[in-house]
Amino acid sequence: MITINENYLKLQASYLFSDIAKRVAAFEKNNPDRDVIKLGIGDVTKGLMPASIKAFHEAVDEMANDATFKGYGPEQGYEFLREAIAVNDFKSRGADISADEVFVSDGAKCDSGNIQEIFSQDIKIAIPDPVYPVYLDTNVMAGRTGIFADGRYQGLVYLDSTRENNFVPALPEEPVDLIYLCFPNNPTGSTISKQELKTWVDYARDNKALILFDAAYEAFISDDSLPKSIFEIEGAKEVAIEFRSFSKSAGFTGTRCAYTVVPKECAAYDSKGNKHLLHALWNRRHCTKFNGVSYPVQRAAAAVYTEQGKAESKALIDYYMVNARAVCKTMDELGYSYVGGTNSPYIWVDGKTDSWEFFDMLLNKAGVVCTPGAGFGKCGNGYIRISAFNSHDKVKQAMERIKASLA
Amino acid sequence: MITINENYLKLQASYLFSDIAKRVAAFEKNNPDRDVIKLGIGDVTKGLMPASIKAFHEAVDEMANDATFKGYGPEQGYEFLREAIAVNDFKSRGADISADEVFVSDGAKCDSGNIQEIFSQDIKIAIPDPVYPVYLDTNVMAGRTGIFADGRYQGLVYLDSTRENNFVPALPEEPVDLIYLCFPNNPTGSTISKQELKTWVDYARDNKALILFDAAYEAFISDDSLPKSIFEIEGAKEVAIEFRSFSKSAGFTGTRCAYTVVPKECAAYDSKGNKHLLHALWNRRHCTKFNGVSYPVQRAAAAVYTEQGKAESKALIDYYMVNARAVCKTMDELGYSYVGGTNSPYIWVDGKTDSWEFFDMLLNKAGVVCTPGAGFGKCGNGYIRISAFNSHDKVKQAMERIKASLA
C-alpha cells in the first residue's frame, strides 16, 4: 500500500494570503467605486531593466540557431554568470568567494527549502519569529518538528525578534545545530551590524553549528557599514551557507534566477564525528535533482553585472526606496513606531492593536492592503508589514488616504 | 553539532559520463587529426522552433514594460499553458485530464526526484533495470534503500528489462508500493502496449500501489496504437502520476520547461489506512518549495501547441527520427540486434560483448561516442545506447565510419 509522508498532516493551512484575498474581495464587492492599493505582497512591479532585456533577447536569438543553440548546461550555472557573481557580489566587498562556490538556481525559495535535504533528521533547528514561512514549512515537511500547539511547532527553537532586541534575536539559550537568519529581514525590514553578525558566526564556530543566511534583500542596503553577505564576517566560510536572488535586485520574480553560496571549507559531521564538506553534498543534490536555469535567463541575470546593468539596478532599488521613505514619513507624521524602510523595502509598523484589526482598518478606511504581521509568527502580532513595491503614484495616493483616514 | 544526511554516503559516485569524457579526451589527445562524433548523451542539437522563438521574444518584451510586466506567477503554471497541455496532450487522446491537474515545472528530472518527498519513508519501491539513474539516486538520498552491494542497492525491487521480456519488465513477485515506469524507455528505447500497461494499472489498483510514469519521450511515438500517456488506460487516474517534458518534443533541454500530472482522484494512505489525495499534497509541496517557471519560458512552451508549433514540433521529431532509422539500418546491415529507434530516439544495441569494450571499439575504430549500457544498471551490461540527437550529416558520417570499421 502506498503511504504518505504524514509530516504533511502537521502543516497548518496557510491562511494568510488567502484570508487577505478574501477580505479584499469582500471589500471590493461592497465598495465597487473605490480602488484598492496593494502594498501587501512582496512582489516587484517595475519592468525588467533594459540591460537584462537586451541580453535576454540576444540569448533567445542564440537559441534559434543550431550553431549557437544551447542544450543542457552545467547544473551549477554557466561560468559567465558564476564568475560575475563571485567578482561583483563578493570579492568587491572583500569576501573571498570563488565562482565554483556559487550554485545558480531558479529561486532562493527553492534553495532554502531544498538545502535541508543534506542534513540529518535529528538536528536541532533555530528559526526566527517572525519569519518567512518557507523555513518553517519545509522543516515540518521533513519531519524535523513535532505537532503545532499554542501557535508554534514543537521541537523547534524560536528566536524571538521584538522591539526589545531591535528585531535582531539573541543567541539561543539551548544548543542548536542549524540556524536560519535573514537580513535585511523579511518581514521586519530590520538589519544586522557586522558586530552582531559576528556573534552568530562565533556561536556557530564554537558549537559546530551551521548558519543558513538569507540575503535576498541585500540590494536595499545603502548603509555601507552593514554586511551584505555573511562572508564579510571573518570565519563565516566554515559555518555558513548564503542564499541570494535576482528577484528584488533586478526584478526577476517572474523571470526566476537566484543562487546559493556553499564555501568549500563549509563542513558538517557524520554520526561518528567525521567531517564532511557540504559543497560536495550540495553539488550532488543539485546535479541529481536539478537541471540548471534556462540559458536566456542566465544571460539576462549576468547583464545585471555590466556597467549599464549596475546603474539600472541601482536606479530600480532607488525607485522603490523613494516609496519606502514616503511610507516612513507618513508613519512618523501619524506617530506610529516602525522598523525597516531605510535599508529594506519593508516597513514593519507597530499598529498598537491586533494585526488583523489594523489590516481591516487600513482596508476599510483607506482602501490600502498591507500584510498582517501575525501571519509571520507569534511575535508578529500587533504589527503590519507595508511593502515599498509599487509605483510612486500609487504609494503617494495610499499615504494620502492613510493620513486622511487615520489622522 | 550539525550532522549530515548519511544516506548520501551510500550513493555510488556516478562515473558513467565522467568516464566517457576521460576516454574521449584521451582519444582526442592521441588522435588530434580525427574528429569525434558524439551520439552519447541524450541532448538535442537543433535550435528552438520559430513558433517558440517568436513567443519567447514577445514575452521578453512584455517583461520590459511596467504595464505588461509579470512578477510572481502561479506556482503551478499559467492557465494559458496548463489549459493548452490538458487539451492537446490529453483530451485529444481521450484522457480526461483537466488544466488544474497539470503542474508546470522547470524539469521532469526535478519532479521525478522531488515527488518522493510526499511518500512515507518505509514504502517498497520497484525500479526498472536498466534505468535513468535519477529514480534510484533520489531514493537512496531519501533513505529508502540499504547499502550498495553486488551492483545493486539493497531494499529495492529491481524490475529486469531484458531481451527475454522484450524490455518490458514483468510484474513484481513480491508486493511493492511505488513503481517507476518509463516508456518510450530511456535507455532502451522500448515501448509498452496499452494491454501491457493495463496489467500494471490493474496491479496498482489491486495492490493500492502507485505508478510514477515517465513519458518524457512520448513525442517520438508514431505508432498510434501505443499509449503516449498512462491516462489513456482505464482506471489509471486513481493510481498514477505522469511526468512530461518539453526537452525532447520542443528542444527545451537548455530552456527548461516540463510538467507533472497528478489527477484529482489519485490517492495514497496514511498509517491508519485513511485515504489522502495526492493532488493536495503535491500542490502543497510545489507551492512551498517552488516559485513557478519563468514567464517567457512558459510562453515559449505554450507556442508548441499552436498550429505552427505543432507542425514545427513534428518536423523536429521527424528530423531526429531520420537519424534513428539510419542507425537501425546500419545495425541491421552489421547484424547487430537492437530494440528502439522506431518510436524512440534511442537505439539499444546488443554489442555481443562487455559494454565498455564495445564503447572503446567504437571510439577507437570509428571515432564515434555512444553510452555504455552498464552505466544504466546491471541488466544494461553488454548493450550500448546510441542516440539520434545530432545532425543528419554527422549521423551519416558516423554510420559510414562504423560500417567501414566493424564490417
PDB file of N, CA and C in Angstrom, chain A residues 138-218:
ATOM      1  N   THR A 138       9.171  23.854   5.356  1.00  0.00           N
ATOM      2  CA  THR A 138       9.980  22.795   4.761  1.00  0.00           C
ATOM      3  C   THR A 138      10.551  21.877   5.839  1.00  0.00           C
ATOM      4  N   ASN A 139      10.807  22.405   7.012  1.00  0.00           N
ATOM      5  CA  ASN A 139      11.290  21.545   8.090  1.00  0.00           C
ATOM      6  C   ASN A 139      10.167  20.705   8.694  1.00  0.00           C
ATOM      7  N   VAL A 140       8.971  21.246   8.694  1.00  0.00           N
ATOM      8  CA  VAL A 140       7.819  20.437   9.125  1.00  0.00           C
ATOM      9  C   VAL A 140       7.644  19.257   8.163  1.00  0.00           C
ATOM     10  N   MET A 141       7.665  19.560   6.869  1.00  0.00           N
ATOM     11  CA  MET A 141       7.518  18.514   5.846  1.00  0.00           C
ATOM     12  C   MET A 141       8.576  17.425   5.995  1.00  0.00           C
ATOM     13  N   ALA A 142       9.777  17.847   6.387  1.00  0.00           N
ATOM     14  CA  ALA A 142      10.879  16.895   6.503  1.00  0.00           C
ATOM     15  C   ALA A 142      10.854  16.134   7.818  1.00  0.00           C
ATOM     16  N   GLY A 143       9.890  16.449   8.662  1.00  0.00           N
ATOM     17  CA  GLY A 143       9.754  15.687   9.908  1.00  0.00           C
ATOM     18  C   GLY A 143      10.685  16.132  11.021  1.00  0.00           C
ATOM     19  N   ARG A 144      11.124  17.391  10.955  1.00  0.00           N
ATOM     20  CA  ARG A 144      12.038  17.861  11.995  1.00  0.00           C
ATOM     21  C   ARG A 144      11.338  18.638  13.096  1.00  0.00           C
ATOM     22  N   THR A 145      10.017  18.537  13.142  1.00  0.00           N
ATOM     23  CA  THR A 145       9.269  19.229  14.201  1.00  0.00           C
ATOM     24  C   THR A 145       8.239  18.270  14.791  1.00  0.00           C
ATOM     25  N   GLY A 146       7.707  18.674  15.937  1.00  0.00           N
ATOM     26  CA  GLY A 146       6.551  17.981  16.478  1.00  0.00           C
ATOM     27  C   GLY A 146       5.282  18.627  15.938  1.00  0.00           C
ATOM     28  N   ILE A 147       4.195  18.420  16.649  1.00  0.00           N
ATOM     29  CA  ILE A 147       2.921  18.992  16.188  1.00  0.00           C
ATOM     30  C   ILE A 147       2.857  20.490  16.486  1.00  0.00           C
ATOM     31  N   PHE A 148       1.855  21.128  15.909  1.00  0.00           N
ATOM     32  CA  PHE A 148       1.621  22.553  16.122  1.00  0.00           C
ATOM     33  C   PHE A 148       0.726  22.716  17.348  1.00  0.00           C
ATOM     34  N   ALA A 149       1.206  23.463  18.324  1.00  0.00           N
ATOM     35  CA  ALA A 149       0.405  23.664  19.536  1.00  0.00           C
ATOM     36  C   ALA A 149       0.699  25.045  20.109  1.00  0.00           C
ATOM     37  N   ASP A 150      -0.341  25.726  20.549  1.00  0.00           N
ATOM     38  CA  ASP A 150      -0.183  27.082  21.112  1.00  0.00           C
ATOM     39  C   ASP A 150       0.557  28.020  20.158  1.00  0.00           C
ATOM     40  N   GLY A 151       0.251  27.919  18.882  1.00  0.00           N
ATOM     41  CA  GLY A 151       0.817  28.867  17.925  1.00  0.00           C
ATOM     42  C   GLY A 151       2.218  28.565  17.456  1.00  0.00           C
ATOM     43  N   ARG A 152       2.789  27.420  17.884  1.00  0.00           N
ATOM     44  CA  ARG A 152       4.151  27.105  17.451  1.00  0.00           C
ATOM     45  C   ARG A 152       4.335  25.603  17.272  1.00  0.00           C
ATOM     46  N   TYR A 153       5.272  25.230  16.394  1.00  0.00           N
ATOM     47  CA  TYR A 153       5.612  23.813  16.226  1.00  0.00           C
ATOM     48  C   TYR A 153       6.524  23.377  17.364  1.00  0.00           C
ATOM     49  N   GLN A 154       6.217  22.237  17.929  1.00  0.00           N
ATOM     50  CA  GLN A 154       7.072  21.708  18.981  1.00  0.00           C
ATOM     51  C   GLN A 154       8.397  21.210  18.398  1.00  0.00           C
ATOM     52  N   GLY A 155       9.426  21.247  19.210  1.00  0.00           N
ATOM     53  CA  GLY A 155      10.721  20.701  18.802  1.00  0.00           C
ATOM     54  C   GLY A 155      11.645  21.711  18.151  1.00  0.00           C
ATOM     55  N   LEU A 156      11.135  22.889  17.815  1.00  0.00           N
ATOM     56  CA  LEU A 156      11.988  23.932  17.233  1.00  0.00           C
ATOM     57  C   LEU A 156      12.391  24.924  18.315  1.00  0.00           C
ATOM     58  N   VAL A 157      13.500  25.613  18.069  1.00  0.00           N
ATOM     59  CA  VAL A 157      13.868  26.741  18.935  1.00  0.00           C
ATOM     60  C   VAL A 157      13.511  28.015  18.175  1.00  0.00           C
ATOM     61  N   TYR A 158      12.580  28.773  18.716  1.00  0.00           N
ATOM     62  CA  TYR A 158      12.185  30.028  18.076  1.00  0.00           C
ATOM     63  C   TYR A 158      13.056  31.164  18.600  1.00  0.00           C
ATOM     64  N   LEU A 159      13.513  31.996  17.690  1.00  0.00           N
ATOM     65  CA  LEU A 159      14.357  33.139  18.050  1.00  0.00           C
ATOM     66  C   LEU A 159      13.498  34.400  17.982  1.00  0.00           C
ATOM     67  N   ASP A 160      13.023  34.843  19.128  1.00  0.00           N
ATOM     68  CA  ASP A 160      12.106  35.986  19.153  1.00  0.00           C
ATOM     69  C   ASP A 160      12.784  37.269  18.674  1.00  0.00           C
ATOM     70  N   SER A 161      12.127  37.925  17.721  1.00  0.00           N
ATOM     71  CA  SER A 161      12.613  39.220  17.236  1.00  0.00           C
ATOM     72  C   SER A 161      11.574  40.259  17.626  1.00  0.00           C
ATOM     73  N   THR A 162      11.940  41.083  18.586  1.00  0.00           N
ATOM     74  CA  THR A 162      10.967  42.016  19.164  1.00  0.00           C
ATOM     75  C   THR A 162      11.564  43.417  19.257  1.00  0.00           C
ATOM     76  N   ARG A 163      10.725  44.358  19.625  1.00  0.00           N
ATOM     77  CA  ARG A 163      11.219  45.717  19.783  1.00  0.00           C
ATOM     78  C   ARG A 163      12.359  45.747  20.803  1.00  0.00           C
ATOM     79  N   GLU A 164      12.237  44.923  21.853  1.00  0.00           N
ATOM     80  CA  GLU A 164      13.239  44.915  22.927  1.00  0.00           C
ATOM     81  C   GLU A 164      14.638  44.585  22.400  1.00  0.00           C
ATOM     82  N   ASN A 165      14.740  43.657  21.436  1.00  0.00           N
ATOM     83  CA  ASN A 165      16.085  43.357  20.898  1.00  0.00           C
ATOM     84  C   ASN A 165      16.318  44.018  19.535  1.00  0.00           C
ATOM     85  N   ASN A 166      15.514  45.035  19.247  1.00  0.00           N
ATOM     86  CA  ASN A 166      15.622  45.766  17.978  1.00  0.00           C
ATOM     87  C   ASN A 166      15.506  44.819  16.771  1.00  0.00           C
ATOM     88  N   PHE A 167      14.713  43.768  16.960  1.00  0.00           N
ATOM     89  CA  PHE A 167      14.404  42.793  15.901  1.00  0.00           C
ATOM     90  C   PHE A 167      15.626  42.030  15.397  1.00  0.00           C
ATOM     91  N   VAL A 168      16.656  41.973  16.229  1.00  0.00           N
ATOM     92  CA  VAL A 168      17.801  41.088  15.982  1.00  0.00           C
ATOM     93  C   VAL A 168      17.831  40.114  17.160  1.00  0.00           C
ATOM     94  N   PRO A 169      17.496  38.832  16.915  1.00  0.00           N
ATOM     95  CA  PRO A 169      17.330  37.920  18.049  1.00  0.00           C
ATOM     96  C   PRO A 169      18.630  37.667  18.811  1.00  0.00           C
ATOM     97  N   ALA A 170      18.475  37.315  20.063  1.00  0.00           N
ATOM     98  CA  ALA A 170      19.619  36.946  20.904  1.00  0.00           C
ATOM     99  C   ALA A 170      20.035  35.522  20.576  1.00  0.00           C
ATOM    100  N   LEU A 171      21.269  35.173  20.935  1.00  0.00           N
ATOM    101  CA  LEU A 171      21.727  33.790  20.764  1.00  0.00           C
ATOM    102  C   LEU A 171      20.821  32.852  21.546  1.00  0.00           C
ATOM    103  N   PRO A 172      20.616  31.627  21.045  1.00  0.00           N
ATOM    104  CA  PRO A 172      19.724  30.705  21.755  1.00  0.00           C
ATOM    105  C   PRO A 172      20.306  30.271  23.102  1.00  0.00           C
ATOM    106  N   GLU A 173      19.423  29.996  24.043  1.00  0.00           N
ATOM    107  CA  GLU A 173      19.902  29.578  25.362  1.00  0.00           C
ATOM    108  C   GLU A 173      20.217  28.088  25.406  1.00  0.00           C
ATOM    109  N   GLU A 174      19.533  27.308  24.553  1.00  0.00           N
ATOM    110  CA  GLU A 174      19.853  25.881  24.478  1.00  0.00           C
ATOM    111  C   GLU A 174      20.659  25.622  23.207  1.00  0.00           C
ATOM    112  N   PRO A 175      21.443  24.537  23.158  1.00  0.00           N
ATOM    113  CA  PRO A 175      22.279  24.291  21.974  1.00  0.00           C
ATOM    114  C   PRO A 175      21.428  24.031  20.727  1.00  0.00           C
ATOM    115  N   VAL A 176      21.820  24.618  19.600  1.00  0.00           N
ATOM    116  CA  VAL A 176      21.134  24.357  18.323  1.00  0.00           C
ATOM    117  C   VAL A 176      22.183  24.008  17.263  1.00  0.00           C
ATOM    118  N   ASP A 177      21.749  23.329  16.204  1.00  0.00           N
ATOM    119  CA  ASP A 177      22.678  22.857  15.174  1.00  0.00           C
ATOM    120  C   ASP A 177      22.564  23.631  13.863  1.00  0.00           C
ATOM    121  N   LEU A 178      21.352  24.062  13.556  1.00  0.00           N
ATOM    122  CA  LEU A 178      21.114  24.760  12.285  1.00  0.00           C
ATOM    123  C   LEU A 178      20.332  26.036  12.596  1.00  0.00           C
ATOM    124  N   ILE A 179      20.838  27.164  12.089  1.00  0.00           N
ATOM    125  CA  ILE A 179      20.250  28.465  12.427  1.00  0.00           C
ATOM    126  C   ILE A 179      19.866  29.199  11.147  1.00  0.00           C
ATOM    127  N   TYR A 180      18.617  29.608  11.018  1.00  0.00           N
ATOM    128  CA  TYR A 180      18.189  30.440   9.898  1.00  0.00           C
ATOM    129  C   TYR A 180      18.300  31.906  10.316  1.00  0.00           C
ATOM    130  N   LEU A 181      18.972  32.705   9.492  1.00  0.00           N
ATOM    131  CA  LEU A 181      18.995  34.152   9.711  1.00  0.00           C
ATOM    132  C   LEU A 181      18.655  34.828   8.386  1.00  0.00           C
ATOM    133  N   CYS A 182      17.957  35.946   8.434  1.00  0.00           N
ATOM    134  CA  CYS A 182      17.572  36.682   7.226  1.00  0.00           C
ATOM    135  C   CYS A 182      17.712  38.176   7.497  1.00  0.00           C
ATOM    136  N   PHE A 183      18.707  38.797   6.841  1.00  0.00           N
ATOM    137  CA  PHE A 183      18.918  40.251   6.979  1.00  0.00           C
ATOM    138  C   PHE A 183      19.358  40.841   5.657  1.00  0.00           C
ATOM    139  N   PRO A 184      18.808  42.000   5.248  1.00  0.00           N
ATOM    140  CA  PRO A 184      17.665  42.701   5.798  1.00  0.00           C
ATOM    141  C   PRO A 184      16.484  41.747   5.894  1.00  0.00           C
ATOM    142  N   ASN A 185      15.759  41.855   6.994  1.00  0.00           N
ATOM    143  CA  ASN A 185      14.774  40.837   7.327  1.00  0.00           C
ATOM    144  C   ASN A 185      13.466  40.975   6.561  1.00  0.00           C
ATOM    145  N   ASN A 186      12.944  39.819   6.183  1.00  0.00           N
ATOM    146  CA  ASN A 186      11.561  39.710   5.737  1.00  0.00           C
ATOM    147  C   ASN A 186      10.851  38.965   6.871  1.00  0.00           C
ATOM    148  N   PRO A 187       9.907  39.548   7.553  1.00  0.00           N
ATOM    149  CA  PRO A 187       9.117  40.727   7.218  1.00  0.00           C
ATOM    150  C   PRO A 187       9.525  42.034   7.898  1.00  0.00           C
ATOM    151  N   THR A 188      10.429  42.029   8.867  1.00  0.00           N
ATOM    152  CA  THR A 188      10.553  43.245   9.694  1.00  0.00           C
ATOM    153  C   THR A 188      11.345  44.378   9.042  1.00  0.00           C
ATOM    154  N   GLY A 189      12.159  44.050   8.019  1.00  0.00           N
ATOM    155  CA  GLY A 189      12.975  45.097   7.418  1.00  0.00           C
ATOM    156  C   GLY A 189      14.165  45.496   8.272  1.00  0.00           C
ATOM    157  N   SER A 190      14.368  44.805   9.400  1.00  0.00           N
ATOM    158  CA  SER A 190      15.491  45.138  10.281  1.00  0.00           C
ATOM    159  C   SER A 190      16.803  44.653   9.664  1.00  0.00           C
ATOM    160  N   THR A 191      17.905  45.262  10.078  1.00  0.00           N
ATOM    161  CA  THR A 191      19.223  44.872   9.582  1.00  0.00           C
ATOM    162  C   THR A 191      20.084  44.422  10.759  1.00  0.00           C
ATOM    163  N   ILE A 192      21.232  43.831  10.423  1.00  0.00           N
ATOM    164  CA  ILE A 192      22.142  43.357  11.455  1.00  0.00           C
ATOM    165  C   ILE A 192      23.509  44.008  11.215  1.00  0.00           C
ATOM    166  N   SER A 193      24.171  44.399  12.285  1.00  0.00           N
ATOM    167  CA  SER A 193      25.502  45.002  12.137  1.00  0.00           C
ATOM    168  C   SER A 193      26.534  43.891  11.975  1.00  0.00           C
ATOM    169  N   LYS A 194      27.736  44.256  11.503  1.00  0.00           N
ATOM    170  CA  LYS A 194      28.796  43.260  11.376  1.00  0.00           C
ATOM    171  C   LYS A 194      29.131  42.652  12.734  1.00  0.00           C
ATOM    172  N   GLN A 195      29.138  43.502  13.751  1.00  0.00           N
ATOM    173  CA  GLN A 195      29.482  43.023  15.093  1.00  0.00           C
ATOM    174  C   GLN A 195      28.443  42.016  15.603  1.00  0.00           C
ATOM    175  N   GLU A 196      27.170  42.335  15.389  1.00  0.00           N
ATOM    176  CA  GLU A 196      26.107  41.407  15.808  1.00  0.00           C
ATOM    177  C   GLU A 196      26.191  40.097  15.027  1.00  0.00           C
ATOM    178  N   LEU A 197      26.443  40.211  13.717  1.00  0.00           N
ATOM    179  CA  LEU A 197      26.509  39.007  12.905  1.00  0.00           C
ATOM    180  C   LEU A 197      27.717  38.154  13.320  1.00  0.00           C
ATOM    181  N   LYS A 198      28.784  38.834  13.744  1.00  0.00           N
ATOM    182  CA  LYS A 198      29.975  38.100  14.191  1.00  0.00           C
ATOM    183  C   LYS A 198      29.668  37.248  15.430  1.00  0.00           C
ATOM    184  N   THR A 199      28.787  37.726  16.297  1.00  0.00           N
ATOM    185  CA  THR A 199      28.442  36.906  17.475  1.00  0.00           C
ATOM    186  C   THR A 199      27.776  35.600  17.037  1.00  0.00           C
ATOM    187  N   TRP A 200      27.003  35.657  15.935  1.00  0.00           N
ATOM    188  CA  TRP A 200      26.374  34.434  15.417  1.00  0.00           C
ATOM    189  C   TRP A 200      27.400  33.506  14.780  1.00  0.00           C
ATOM    190  N   VAL A 201      28.314  34.083  14.009  1.00  0.00           N
ATOM    191  CA  VAL A 201      29.371  33.273  13.382  1.00  0.00           C
ATOM    192  C   VAL A 201      30.218  32.612  14.474  1.00  0.00           C
ATOM    193  N   ASP A 202      30.560  33.390  15.496  1.00  0.00           N
ATOM    194  CA  ASP A 202      31.366  32.832  16.588  1.00  0.00           C
ATOM    195  C   ASP A 202      30.596  31.717  17.307  1.00  0.00           C
ATOM    196  N   TYR A 203      29.306  31.955  17.507  1.00  0.00           N
ATOM    197  CA  TYR A 203      28.473  30.920  18.152  1.00  0.00           C
ATOM    198  C   TYR A 203      28.526  29.631  17.324  1.00  0.00           C
ATOM    199  N   ALA A 204      28.352  29.774  15.997  1.00  0.00           N
ATOM    200  CA  ALA A 204      28.345  28.600  15.119  1.00  0.00           C
ATOM    201  C   ALA A 204      29.690  27.886  15.168  1.00  0.00           C
ATOM    202  N   ARG A 205      30.771  28.638  15.174  1.00  0.00           N
ATOM    203  CA  ARG A 205      32.104  28.032  15.226  1.00  0.00           C
ATOM    204  C   ARG A 205      32.322  27.310  16.565  1.00  0.00           C
ATOM    205  N   ASP A 206      31.893  27.955  17.618  1.00  0.00           N
ATOM    206  CA  ASP A 206      32.090  27.362  18.947  1.00  0.00           C
ATOM    207  C   ASP A 206      31.251  26.108  19.153  1.00  0.00           C
ATOM    208  N   ASN A 207      30.096  26.041  18.483  1.00  0.00           N
ATOM    209  CA  ASN A 207      29.151  24.949  18.729  1.00  0.00           C
ATOM    210  C   ASN A 207      29.030  23.981  17.558  1.00  0.00           C
ATOM    211  N   LYS A 208      29.932  24.106  16.571  1.00  0.00           N
ATOM    212  CA  LYS A 208      29.829  23.294  15.352  1.00  0.00           C
ATOM    213  C   LYS A 208      28.410  23.352  14.781  1.00  0.00           C
ATOM    214  N   ALA A 209      27.847  24.543  14.795  1.00  0.00           N
ATOM    215  CA  ALA A 209      26.521  24.748  14.208  1.00  0.00           C
ATOM    216  C   ALA A 209      26.693  25.317  12.797  1.00  0.00           C
ATOM    217  N   LEU A 210      25.597  25.395  12.043  1.00  0.00           N
ATOM    218  CA  LEU A 210      25.647  25.950  10.684  1.00  0.00           C
ATOM    219  C   LEU A 210      24.594  27.049  10.568  1.00  0.00           C
ATOM    220  N   ILE A 211      24.963  28.145   9.899  1.00  0.00           N
ATOM    221  CA  ILE A 211      24.029  29.250   9.670  1.00  0.00           C
ATOM    222  C   ILE A 211      23.565  29.239   8.219  1.00  0.00           C
ATOM    223  N   LEU A 212      22.263  29.281   8.009  1.00  0.00           N
ATOM    224  CA  LEU A 212      21.705  29.491   6.669  1.00  0.00           C
ATOM    225  C   LEU A 212      21.329  30.963   6.592  1.00  0.00           C
ATOM    226  N   PHE A 213      22.090  31.719   5.818  1.00  0.00           N
ATOM    227  CA  PHE A 213      21.918  33.173   5.784  1.00  0.00           C
ATOM    228  C   PHE A 213      21.180  33.590   4.520  1.00  0.00           C
ATOM    229  N   ASP A 214      19.990  34.124   4.691  1.00  0.00           N
ATOM    230  CA  ASP A 214      19.161  34.561   3.567  1.00  0.00           C
ATOM    231  C   ASP A 214      19.386  36.056   3.349  1.00  0.00           C
ATOM    232  N   ALA A 215      20.067  36.365   2.243  1.00  0.00           N
ATOM    233  CA  ALA A 215      20.404  37.758   1.946  1.00  0.00           C
ATOM    234  C   ALA A 215      19.653  38.249   0.716  1.00  0.00           C
ATOM    235  N   ALA A 216      18.433  37.761   0.552  1.00  0.00           N
ATOM    236  CA  ALA A 216      17.651  38.094  -0.654  1.00  0.00           C
ATOM    237  C   ALA A 216      17.400  39.591  -0.808  1.00  0.00           C
ATOM    238  N   TYR A 217      17.493  40.336   0.300  1.00  0.00           N
ATOM    239  CA  TYR A 217      17.194  41.771   0.244  1.00  0.00           C
ATOM    240  C   TYR A 217      18.434  42.648   0.373  1.00  0.00           C
ATOM    241  N   GLU A 218      19.637  42.070   0.174  1.00  0.00           N
ATOM    242  CA  GLU A 218      20.874  42.833   0.387  1.00  0.00           C
ATOM    243  C   GLU A 218      20.965  44.075  -0.507  1.00  0.00           C
TER     244      GLU A 218
END
